[in-house]
């Protein structure tokens, strides 16, 4: 008895799971062993479930399938697809579609884009020209037919990530059907031909056009001498006809003559240097025809260019050769048969069949044996005339009686009549021919004649008559059906002449437009056309009549026609010209146009809604930050005022410092908003990027801290750029701060420069709005936490931040984006959650002279003036008074104006003015820039200092600051104003 509780042997470890993917034949094995980290899909172990399911579906399919994954369309396929890839396999596995199939990328691109949009597509018997390599290692284009089925493949979130294409090859079936249809059509065309020369000519032309060659012909071989005589050929293009020429087979060499004599087809893909060169060809195919084992005829095909002859083309040519010569033999036999029938017909007309001799006086008729057989009589040599006449149909006896009374006439008219055979009772038709003869002057006349059966002919004529009657009825029926379709059709049908005059219209026009047929017919439609559309209609008419589009050209255009109530309706036209007539079909597309308009309005409303949502987010952020700053400023000033009123001086510096710091933060916020909106005043100068980054090295390392490694890499001598260097430094510093915050545990930040030449296609891939050309790229790549797709899409929006409240305004990247766009460039970010982020700044290359004076020492500028006269033009009273006080405290003589016209008057009346200080945005019709231009007209050497907070309109379309001009951005420190003035006017002279 077994003890169930006894210890069982130690359980064996579970088997190792099979390597993925399982199965899939040779291609599956390649997928398992391939290093996929070289591709954008990454290591195979990290593939998402959706990609794995797609790969398993492909490998399990018995037909050719390929999965194209991701935005770069990485290819994964099965064993069935390997013959399609041909010599591109196995390199195609893991390659991208544009890389592996460049010759059909234009066709594939739109199909893949539609698949990534979630669309399914089917293409039956689609022909694609694929680059192939032949056995001599030469490239050529091969036509391959497919049934293509495109389907989108979605990931776990329902997003389309790839496109699955099932691609069974239908080339063999398509070519077989084409070959069969061609042969059937050729047989139909040759069926009734009786002239051998016509047969060979028709076959040569049909084969030449089918295969697209330049010359096709037939040569007859004289077996004893080996001389080939060209009987008939067809040519296309510049090749001349060879008809009538003779050539010796041995002229082409034994390598061509020997297989032809043995009944084997011969072809040459490139005849360069061969004996075929004098014929003006570069490629040929020759198909022999043997009779009784001897070469009798050759079908040849010539091409002016080197050509690869496919097996299908060779087989088709052999079939055509065989069918053509069988048809020629049939035509020759039928020709001989017709000649024999003609001779027999002549003999019959002479009385060789059914002959008789009529003796009216004796009432007797002598007949031949054939006559008896025709009439169904017992075979005798003589009958009574009345007995024979009794067999004639009663309605036809009068014809013969009349003939008897005309025996004095030498030749009687032929007569056709019916008889009723006494042996079978069958009704037969006979025809009689003959003539009257007499024996001497006193001889009685007698009639010699012949008769023959025409029953089959009369029956055929009756059937033809019935067929004609039936055809007339069918035509009438079809005409009524056509008229009914013309009447009830909802499409608008019209027939016009070459001048565009409407000759006939169907009732749909009256139902739609309200005009009667009488009002529409007999005139051109310009009287109801919309005035803006008459040129379109006229151009379409001229193109049709002149045949600009070739024979049977079809015109497509749209126009508007006026209804009887004065409104206009839209019509989409299709028209074709044939002879002197134009046939048009117009579809009423008014509702479609209305739907398009409604859709456009809806889209515009959606854009406005999105714009208002963005404005709401922007204004909310501005209000939040400005209210905080204003609270700090007004609170500090209020406490300052209270202490001054109380006579207390303690803490005044602290409150003044708080107000000044908040004001400075407000100024920075304003500058960032202007940068985002691309409205900030910039001072662009030539910049050397590598020097700028080298100068920031120490600042960047102190900003990043000890846990983050910094690499600054210049991949090649960087191109110069034209931009505001201070703003560029701020942008790079902002990227470093963002990278530091994204690497709380430490990491590495790499800042690099790269020169790139971008064409229109590359710019489109970037999604940038900038012209093609040379761009310097500054990239900042970190190893931080990265961003998901949603965060990445909002990265450059103002006030968008992922940092905790109080740790960032969300304006840094938006300021960076605005500065780069205002400088004519583009900013973009690439990032995935957990894989860091890379920011790229594209700035246009500067082709002018490089930065000058970078190594010159900075001058120590004195802060006070020496009595120089400075004109201040500022419309804001508080700002104007403040600037005047600063100038006067610093030793300048200051005069002021509130607008541009007043300032210009002072410039005219005070020629000793040394410097003009003007706000850019001024009231009264003259802004600061216009004032400066007018002042320079009066005083070309006058120095100008612009002050601006925001005056975009004054700078739109203007060049950079001229020589002797400087710019200060409001708000600014008093010391900065004093330094600008002394820098422009020079150091003060000791008193």
Short mmCIF file of C-alpha atoms in Angstrom, two decimals, residues 5 47 87 161 285 434 486 521 627-628 664 717 751 838 848 877:
data_model
loop_
_atom_site.label_atom_id
_atom_site.label_comp_id
_atom_site.label_asym_id
_atom_site.label_seq_id
_atom_site.Cartn_x
_atom_site.Cartn_y
_atom_site.Cartn_z
CA UNK A 5 1.96 11.30 2.62
CA UNK A 47 9.04 47.00 -26.00
CA UNK A 87 18.50 41.78 -51.47
CA UNK A 161 1.70 54.02 -32.83
CA UNK A 285 14.59 39.46 -78.54
CA UNK A 434 -30.66 30.64 -118.37
CA UNK A 486 -32.04 62.31 -68.90
CA UNK A 521 -31.09 76.68 -74.46
CA UNK A 627 -0.68 92.01 -7.08
CA UNK A 628 1.98 90.39 -4.87
CA UNK A 664 12.93 95.39 -9.78
CA UNK A 717 34.16 76.17 -34.90
CA UNK A 751 25.68 72.29 -23.27
CA UNK A 838 17.12 68.16 -24.43
CA UNK A 848 28.77 89.72 -41.56
CA UNK A 877 5.15 113.81 -16.22
#
